[in-house]
Coordinates of C-alpha atoms in Angstrom, one line a residue:
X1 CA -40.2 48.1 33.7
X2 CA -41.9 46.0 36.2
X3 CA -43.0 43.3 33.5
X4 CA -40.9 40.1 34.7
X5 CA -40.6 39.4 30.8
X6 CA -39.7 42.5 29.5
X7 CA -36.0 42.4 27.9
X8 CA -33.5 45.3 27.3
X9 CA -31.6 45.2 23.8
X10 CA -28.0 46.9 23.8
X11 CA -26.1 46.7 20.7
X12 CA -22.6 47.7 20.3
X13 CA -19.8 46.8 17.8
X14 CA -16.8 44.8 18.6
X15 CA -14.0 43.6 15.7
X16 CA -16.4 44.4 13.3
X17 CA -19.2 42.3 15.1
X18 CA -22.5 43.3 15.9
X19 CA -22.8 42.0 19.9
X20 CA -26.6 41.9 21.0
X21 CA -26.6 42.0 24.8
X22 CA -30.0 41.1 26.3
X23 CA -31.0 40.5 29.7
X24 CA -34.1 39.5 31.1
X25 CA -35.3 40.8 34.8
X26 CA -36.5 38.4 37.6
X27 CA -39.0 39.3 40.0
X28 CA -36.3 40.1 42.6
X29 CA -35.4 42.9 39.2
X30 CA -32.0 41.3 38.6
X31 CA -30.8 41.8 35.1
X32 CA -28.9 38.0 33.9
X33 CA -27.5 39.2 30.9
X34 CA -27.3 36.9 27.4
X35 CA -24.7 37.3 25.0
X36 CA -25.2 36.4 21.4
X37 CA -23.1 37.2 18.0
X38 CA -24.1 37.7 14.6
X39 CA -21.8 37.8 12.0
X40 CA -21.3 40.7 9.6
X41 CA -21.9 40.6 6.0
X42 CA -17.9 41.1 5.8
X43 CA -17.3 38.0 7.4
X44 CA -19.6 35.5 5.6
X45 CA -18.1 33.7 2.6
X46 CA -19.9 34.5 -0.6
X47 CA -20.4 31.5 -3.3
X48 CA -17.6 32.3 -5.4
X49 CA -15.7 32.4 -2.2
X50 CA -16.5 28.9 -1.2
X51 CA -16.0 27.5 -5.1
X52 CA -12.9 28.7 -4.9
X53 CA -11.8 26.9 -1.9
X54 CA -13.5 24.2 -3.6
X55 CA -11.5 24.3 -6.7
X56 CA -8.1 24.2 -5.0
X57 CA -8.7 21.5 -3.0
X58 CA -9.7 19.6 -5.8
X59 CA -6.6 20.2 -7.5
X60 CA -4.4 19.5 -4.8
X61 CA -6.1 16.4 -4.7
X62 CA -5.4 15.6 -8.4
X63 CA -1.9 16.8 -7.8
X64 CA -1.1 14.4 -4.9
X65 CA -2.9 11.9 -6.7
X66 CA -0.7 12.3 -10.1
X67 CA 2.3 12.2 -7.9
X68 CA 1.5 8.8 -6.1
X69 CA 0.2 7.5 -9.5
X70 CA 3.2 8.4 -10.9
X71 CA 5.2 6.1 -8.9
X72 CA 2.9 3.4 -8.9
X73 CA 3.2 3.1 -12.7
X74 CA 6.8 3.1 -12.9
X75 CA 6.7 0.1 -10.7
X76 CA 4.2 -1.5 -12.7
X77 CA 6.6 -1.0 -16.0
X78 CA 9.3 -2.2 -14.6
X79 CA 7.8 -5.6 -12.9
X80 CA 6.1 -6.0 -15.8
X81 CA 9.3 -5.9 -18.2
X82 CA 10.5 -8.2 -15.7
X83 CA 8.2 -10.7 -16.0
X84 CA 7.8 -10.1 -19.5
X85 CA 11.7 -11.5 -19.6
X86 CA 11.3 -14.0 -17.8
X87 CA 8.2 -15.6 -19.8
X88 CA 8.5 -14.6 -23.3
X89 CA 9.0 -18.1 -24.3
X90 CA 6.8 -19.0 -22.5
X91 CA 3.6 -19.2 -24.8
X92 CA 1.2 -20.7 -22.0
X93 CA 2.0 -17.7 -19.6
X94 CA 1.7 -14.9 -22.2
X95 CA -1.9 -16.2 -23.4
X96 CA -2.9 -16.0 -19.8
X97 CA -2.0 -12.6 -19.4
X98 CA -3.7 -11.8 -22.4
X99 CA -7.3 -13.6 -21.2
X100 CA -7.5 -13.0 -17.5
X101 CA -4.6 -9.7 -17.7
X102 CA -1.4 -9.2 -15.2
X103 CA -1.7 -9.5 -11.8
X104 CA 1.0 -7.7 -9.5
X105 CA 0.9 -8.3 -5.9
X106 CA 1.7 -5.3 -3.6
X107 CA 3.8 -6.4 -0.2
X108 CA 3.5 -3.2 1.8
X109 CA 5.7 -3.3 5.3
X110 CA 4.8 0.6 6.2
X111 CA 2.8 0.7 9.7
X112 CA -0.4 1.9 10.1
X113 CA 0.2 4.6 12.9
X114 CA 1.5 8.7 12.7
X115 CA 2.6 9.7 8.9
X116 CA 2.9 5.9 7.7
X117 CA -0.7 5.6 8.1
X118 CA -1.2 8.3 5.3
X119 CA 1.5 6.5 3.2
X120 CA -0.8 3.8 3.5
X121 CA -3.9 5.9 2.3
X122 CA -2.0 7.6 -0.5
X123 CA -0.5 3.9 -1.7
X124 CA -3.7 1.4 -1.4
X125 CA -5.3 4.3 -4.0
X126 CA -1.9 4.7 -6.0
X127 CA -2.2 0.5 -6.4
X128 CA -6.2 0.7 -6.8
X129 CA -5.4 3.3 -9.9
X130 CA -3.5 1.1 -11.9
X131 CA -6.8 -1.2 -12.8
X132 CA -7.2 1.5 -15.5
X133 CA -4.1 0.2 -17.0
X134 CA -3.7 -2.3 -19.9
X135 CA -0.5 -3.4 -21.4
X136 CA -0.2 -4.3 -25.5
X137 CA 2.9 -6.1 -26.9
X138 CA 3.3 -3.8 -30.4
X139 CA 6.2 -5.4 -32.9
X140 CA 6.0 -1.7 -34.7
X141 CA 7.4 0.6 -31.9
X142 CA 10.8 1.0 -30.5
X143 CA 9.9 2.6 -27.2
X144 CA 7.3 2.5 -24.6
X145 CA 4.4 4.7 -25.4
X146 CA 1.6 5.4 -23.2
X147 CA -1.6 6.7 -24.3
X148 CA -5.3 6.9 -23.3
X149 CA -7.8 4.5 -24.4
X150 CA -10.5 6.9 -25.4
X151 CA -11.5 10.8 -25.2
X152 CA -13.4 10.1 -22.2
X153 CA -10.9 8.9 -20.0
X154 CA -11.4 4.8 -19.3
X155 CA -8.4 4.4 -19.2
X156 CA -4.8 3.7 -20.5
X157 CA -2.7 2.0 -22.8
X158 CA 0.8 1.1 -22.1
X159 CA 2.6 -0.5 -25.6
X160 CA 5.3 -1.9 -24.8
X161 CA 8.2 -2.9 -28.0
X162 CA 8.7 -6.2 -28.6
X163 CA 10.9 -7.9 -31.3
X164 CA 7.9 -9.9 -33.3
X165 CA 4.5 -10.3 -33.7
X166 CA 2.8 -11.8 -30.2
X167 CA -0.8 -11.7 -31.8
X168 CA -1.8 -10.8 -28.3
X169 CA -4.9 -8.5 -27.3
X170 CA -4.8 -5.7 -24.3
X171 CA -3.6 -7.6 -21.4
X172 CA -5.2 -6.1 -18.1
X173 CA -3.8 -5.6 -14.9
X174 CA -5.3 -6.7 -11.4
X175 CA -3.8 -5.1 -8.8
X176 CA -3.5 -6.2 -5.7
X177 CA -1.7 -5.0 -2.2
X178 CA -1.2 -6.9 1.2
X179 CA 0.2 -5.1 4.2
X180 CA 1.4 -5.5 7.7
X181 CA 3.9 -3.4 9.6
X182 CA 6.3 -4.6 11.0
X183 CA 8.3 -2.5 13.3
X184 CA 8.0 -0.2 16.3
X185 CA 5.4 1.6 15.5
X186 CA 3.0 -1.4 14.3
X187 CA 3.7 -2.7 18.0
X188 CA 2.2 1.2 19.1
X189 CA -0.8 0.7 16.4
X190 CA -1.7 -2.8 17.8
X191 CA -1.4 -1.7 21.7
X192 CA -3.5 1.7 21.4
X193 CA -5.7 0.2 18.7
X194 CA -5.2 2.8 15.8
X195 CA -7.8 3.2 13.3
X196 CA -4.5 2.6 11.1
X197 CA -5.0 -1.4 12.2
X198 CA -8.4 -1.1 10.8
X199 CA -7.7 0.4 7.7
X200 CA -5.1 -2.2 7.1
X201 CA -7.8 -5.2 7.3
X202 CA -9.7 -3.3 5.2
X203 CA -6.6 -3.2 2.2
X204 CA -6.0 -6.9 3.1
X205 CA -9.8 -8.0 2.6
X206 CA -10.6 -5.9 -0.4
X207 CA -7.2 -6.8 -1.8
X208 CA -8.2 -10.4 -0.9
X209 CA -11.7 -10.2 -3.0
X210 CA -9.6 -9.2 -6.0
X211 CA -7.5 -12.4 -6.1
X212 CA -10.9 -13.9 -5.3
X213 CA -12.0 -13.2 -9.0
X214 CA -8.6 -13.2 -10.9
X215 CA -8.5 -16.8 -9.5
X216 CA -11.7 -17.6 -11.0
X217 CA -10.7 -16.5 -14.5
X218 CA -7.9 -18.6 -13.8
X219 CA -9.4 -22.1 -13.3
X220 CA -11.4 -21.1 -16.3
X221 CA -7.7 -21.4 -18.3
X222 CA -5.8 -24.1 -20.0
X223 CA -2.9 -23.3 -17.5
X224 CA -4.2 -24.9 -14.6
X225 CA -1.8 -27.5 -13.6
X226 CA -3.1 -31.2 -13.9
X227 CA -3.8 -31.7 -10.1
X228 CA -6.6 -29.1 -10.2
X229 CA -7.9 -30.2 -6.7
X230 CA -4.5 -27.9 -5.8
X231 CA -5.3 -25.2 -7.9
X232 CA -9.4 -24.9 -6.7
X233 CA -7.3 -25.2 -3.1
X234 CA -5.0 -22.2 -4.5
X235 CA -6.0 -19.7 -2.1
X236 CA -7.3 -21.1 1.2
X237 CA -4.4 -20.7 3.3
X238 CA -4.4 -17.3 2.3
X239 CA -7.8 -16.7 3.3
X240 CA -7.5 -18.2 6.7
X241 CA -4.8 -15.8 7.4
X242 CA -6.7 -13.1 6.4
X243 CA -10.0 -14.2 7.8
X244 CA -8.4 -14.6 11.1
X245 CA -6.3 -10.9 11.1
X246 CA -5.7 -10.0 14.7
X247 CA -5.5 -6.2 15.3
X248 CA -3.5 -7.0 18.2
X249 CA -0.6 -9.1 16.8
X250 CA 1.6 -8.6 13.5
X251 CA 0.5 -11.1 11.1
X252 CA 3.2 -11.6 9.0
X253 CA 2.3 -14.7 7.7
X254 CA -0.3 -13.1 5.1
X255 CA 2.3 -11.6 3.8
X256 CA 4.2 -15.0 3.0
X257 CA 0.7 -16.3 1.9
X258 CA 0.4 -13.0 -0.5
X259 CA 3.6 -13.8 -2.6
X260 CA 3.6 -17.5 -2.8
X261 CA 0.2 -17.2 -4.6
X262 CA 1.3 -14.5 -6.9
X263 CA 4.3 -16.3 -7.7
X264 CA 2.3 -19.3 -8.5
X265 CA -0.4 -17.2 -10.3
X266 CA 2.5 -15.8 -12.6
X267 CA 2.1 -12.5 -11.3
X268 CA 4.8 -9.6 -10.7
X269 CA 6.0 -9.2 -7.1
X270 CA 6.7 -5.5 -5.6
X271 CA 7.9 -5.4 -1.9
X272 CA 8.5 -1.4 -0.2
X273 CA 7.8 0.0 3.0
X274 CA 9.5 4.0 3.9
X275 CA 12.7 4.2 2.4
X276 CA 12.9 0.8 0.6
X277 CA 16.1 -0.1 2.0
X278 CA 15.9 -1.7 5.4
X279 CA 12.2 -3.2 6.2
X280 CA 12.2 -4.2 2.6
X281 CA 15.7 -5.7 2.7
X282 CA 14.9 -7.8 5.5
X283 CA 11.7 -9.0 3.2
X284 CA 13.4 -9.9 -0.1
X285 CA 16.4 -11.4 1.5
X286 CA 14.1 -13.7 3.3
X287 CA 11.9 -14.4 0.3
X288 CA 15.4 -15.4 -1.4
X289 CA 16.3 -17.5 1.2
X290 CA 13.1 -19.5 1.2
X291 CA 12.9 -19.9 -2.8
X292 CA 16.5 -20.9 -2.4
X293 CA 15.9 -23.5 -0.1
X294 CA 12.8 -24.5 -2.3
X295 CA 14.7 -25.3 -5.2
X296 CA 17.5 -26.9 -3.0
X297 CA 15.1 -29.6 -1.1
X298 CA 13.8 -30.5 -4.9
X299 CA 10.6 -28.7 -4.3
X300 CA 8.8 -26.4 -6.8
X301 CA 9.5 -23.0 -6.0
X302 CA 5.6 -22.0 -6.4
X303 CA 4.5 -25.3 -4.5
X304 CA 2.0 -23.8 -1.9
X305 CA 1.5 -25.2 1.5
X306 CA -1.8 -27.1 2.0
X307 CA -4.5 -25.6 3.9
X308 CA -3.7 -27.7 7.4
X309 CA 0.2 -27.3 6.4
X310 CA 2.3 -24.8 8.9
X311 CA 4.3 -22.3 7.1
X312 CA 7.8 -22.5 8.9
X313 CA 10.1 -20.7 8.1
X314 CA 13.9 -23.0 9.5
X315 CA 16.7 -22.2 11.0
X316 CA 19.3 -22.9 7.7
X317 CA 16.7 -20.5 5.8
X318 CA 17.4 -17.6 8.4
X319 CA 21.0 -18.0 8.5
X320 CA 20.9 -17.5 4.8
X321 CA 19.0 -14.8 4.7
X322 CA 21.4 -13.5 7.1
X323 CA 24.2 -13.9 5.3
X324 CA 22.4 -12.5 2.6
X325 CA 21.7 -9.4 4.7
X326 CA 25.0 -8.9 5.9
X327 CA 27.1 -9.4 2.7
X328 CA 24.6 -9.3 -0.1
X329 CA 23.4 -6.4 -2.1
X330 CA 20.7 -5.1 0.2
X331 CA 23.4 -4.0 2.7
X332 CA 24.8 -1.8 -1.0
X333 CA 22.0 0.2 -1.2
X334 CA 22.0 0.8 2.4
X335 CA 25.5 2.4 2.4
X336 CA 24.3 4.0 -1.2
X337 CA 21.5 5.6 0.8
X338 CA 22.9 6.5 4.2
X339 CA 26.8 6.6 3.4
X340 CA 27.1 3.6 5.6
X341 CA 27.3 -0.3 6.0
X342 CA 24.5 -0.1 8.3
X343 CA 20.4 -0.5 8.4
X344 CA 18.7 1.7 10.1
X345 CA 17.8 -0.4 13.1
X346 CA 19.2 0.5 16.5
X347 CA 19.0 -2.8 19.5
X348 CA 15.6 -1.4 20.6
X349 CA 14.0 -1.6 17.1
X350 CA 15.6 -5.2 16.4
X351 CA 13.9 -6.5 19.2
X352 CA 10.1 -5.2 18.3
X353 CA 10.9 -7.0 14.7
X354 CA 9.3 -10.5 14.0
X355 CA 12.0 -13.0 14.4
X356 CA 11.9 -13.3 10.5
X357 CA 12.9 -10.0 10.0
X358 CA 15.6 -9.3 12.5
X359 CA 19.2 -8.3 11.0
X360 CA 22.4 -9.5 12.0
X361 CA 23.8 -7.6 15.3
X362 CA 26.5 -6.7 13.1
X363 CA 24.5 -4.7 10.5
X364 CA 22.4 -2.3 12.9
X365 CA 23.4 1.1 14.2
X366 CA 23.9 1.8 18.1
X367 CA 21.3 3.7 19.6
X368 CA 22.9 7.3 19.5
X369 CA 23.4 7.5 16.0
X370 CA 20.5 6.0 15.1
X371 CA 18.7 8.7 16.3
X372 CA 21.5 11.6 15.7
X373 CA 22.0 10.0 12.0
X374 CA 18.1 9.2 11.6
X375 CA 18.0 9.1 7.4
X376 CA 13.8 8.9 7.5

C-alpha cells in the first residue's frame, strides 16, 4: 500500500456499462481517481449491423436521386421538343445536333444559403445526370419511348416520333447549368461567406469547361457563321464573367452571358429557381424584353456582345419587362399558384433584388402577408 505507483481497480456496472475506476496514490497517499468506459458486447454494432445501415443509405440515396432525375428529364423532353419545333426545317441545325449532340443550358436563380443550398446540391447532379442521355428521331413510333442503351447501364435512349425519316444518328446531350441567387438570402450567403458561394463557383466553372469543349466540336462544323473570328470569340465574355466571380456581390451578368451563348449555340434554354413563379418570372420576362428589343433595333437576336462591349441592359427594355410582369402571363401563374395577382415579394425583398429583377410596386405583397401568406 505504500508503493506511490500501486493502483486500486473497482469495477461496477452502470446502464449496462462496465465503469473501471482507478486511482493512483501520491506520496502525500491521496487517491486521484480516473474514470474510463468500456463498452459492452451489447452495445457494439456487429457487421451485419453496420451493412445494413449501409444498405439503406444507399437506397435513399438512389431514391432521392431518381426523384431529382426525374424532373430533370422531363425538362430535357420538353425543351427538346421545343427546339425540335422550332428547327425541324432547319437541316443545318438538326445535323449539328446529331455530330456534336444537344446542349441545354441550366439558368438556376436558387441561393446558395439554408435549404436552397441543398436544392442546389440535389439540381447541379440532377443536370450532371442527363449526360447519359441521347435523343434518336424514329419515323416508326408514335410515342416517346425511353429505353437503356445496354445491359450494363451506359446509359439511355430517348426516341422521340417524328413524321419521316431524319437519317439522323443518336444526338447527345451536353448539359450545362449556371447559377446566381439573387434574392435575400444570396445578400446573407455573400455577407457571412457561406460555403454555398463556393459551391456555386464551383457549378459555374465546371459548367463553364463543358461549353469549353461543346464549343470546340462546334468550330469543327459547317455551321459556323462566315465571320468565324466571332465564333472563335464565342465565349470570351462569358469567361471573363466567370473568371472574375466575386463571392461578395451577385453576378448576374453570367447569367445574361450563359443564355445568349446557348441561344447562339442552338441550344435549349431552362430558367427555375424555388417555386418557378416569381424569381423565374422576373428572369424570362427580362430575357423577353431584351430579345424583343433585339429584333426591334434590327439586330440578330443571338448577336453576342464583344469581349470589351458592356452588357446594358436600358431603360425602354425594363419598362417592357415591366409591363410584361405586371400584365403578361407570368403574373397568371402567380395567381394560379398562390390564388392571387401578386409575387411573392414584400418591399424589403424588392429592394435586395438587382435592379434587373425588381417587379413593379404594384405586383408585390405588403409585408404582413407576405409572411402570414408565405406560399414557399
Amino acid at each position: 500500500d505504500d508503493d506511490v505507483n500501486s493502483a486500486i481497480a473497482l469495477e461496477s456496472k452502470s446502464g449496462g456499462r462496465k465503469v473501471t475506476h482507478t486511482a493512483k496514490k501520491d506520496k502525500k497517499g491521496m487517491f486521484f481517481p480516473k474514470l474510463s468506459r468500456q463498452s459492452s458486447d451489447t452495445h457494439l454494432l456487429t457487421l451485419g449491423q453496420l451493412r445494413e445501415r449501409f444498405e439503406s443509405t444507399k437506397y435513399q440515396y438512389y431514391f432521392r436521386k431518381s426523384v431529382c432525375v426525374s424532373q430533370s428529364v422531363t425538362a430535357l423532353v420538353t425543351t427538346f421538343l421545343a427546339m425540335l419545333e422550332l428547327h425541324e426545317d432547319d437541316p443545318s441545325t438538326l445535323s449539328q445536333w446529331s455530330q456534336i449532340g444537344f446542349v441545354i443550358g441550366w439558368e438556376s436563380l436558387i441561393s446558395s444559403q439554408g435549404k436552397e443550398w441543398r436544392m442546389l446540391s440535389d439540381a447541379w447532379v440532377a443536370i450532371k445526370c442527363l449526360e447519359r442521355f441521347s435523343f434518336q428521331l424514329d419515323h416508326t413510333i408514335s410515342e416517346i419511348v425511353l429505353e437503356e442503351r445496354s445491359v450494363d447501364h451506359e446509359g439511355y435512349i430517348i426516341r422521340i416520333p417524328t413524321k419521316q425519316d431524319m437519317h439522323l444518328g443518336l444526338i447527345a446531350v451536353t448539359p450545362v447549368v449556371f447559377t446566381q441567387g439573387i434574392n435575400e438570402m444570396q445578400s446573407l450567403a455573400n455577407m457571412v461567406g457561406s460555403s454555398g458561394v463556393e459551391l456555386q463557383s464551383t457549378i459555374n466553372n465546371a459548367s463553364f469547361k463543358s461549353l469549353q469543349m461543346y464549343h470546340a466540336k462546334y468550330l469543327k462544323t459547317s455551321n459556323v457563321e462566315s465571320d468565324s473570328t466571332a465564333a472563335h470569340l464565342l465565349l470570351d465574355p462569358l469567361m471573363a464573367v466567370v473568371q472574375s466571380e466575386n463571392a461578395a456581390a451577385k453576378n448576374t451578368r453570367i447569367l445574361l452571358e450563359a443564355s445568349d451563348v446557348v441561344r447562339r449555340l442552338r441550344g435549349g434554354r431552362v430558367t427555375y429557381c424555388k417555386s418557378g413563379k416569381d424569381r423565374t418570372a422576373m428572369s424570362v420576362t427580362l430575357e423577353q424584353a431584351r430579345l424583343l428589343f433585339k429584333r426591334v433595333s434590327g439586330v440578330n437576336p443571338l448577336h453576342l456582345l464583344g469581349a470589351t462591349e458592356q452588357l446594358n441592359i436600358g431603360a425602354e427594355e425594363l419598362h417592357a419587362a415591366n409591363i410584361m410582369r405586371e400584365f403578361g402571363i407570368r403574373i397568371e401563374i402567380a395567381n394560379k399558384n398562390v390564388g392571387r395577382y401578386k409575387y411573392s415579394f414584400n418591399a424589403i425583398q424588392r429592394k435586395m433584388l438587382p435592379d434587373i429583377y425588381r417587379p413593379p410596386m404594384s405586383t408585390i405583397q405588403d409585408i404582413v402577408t407576405s409572411v402570414t401568406a408565405r406560399d414557399s
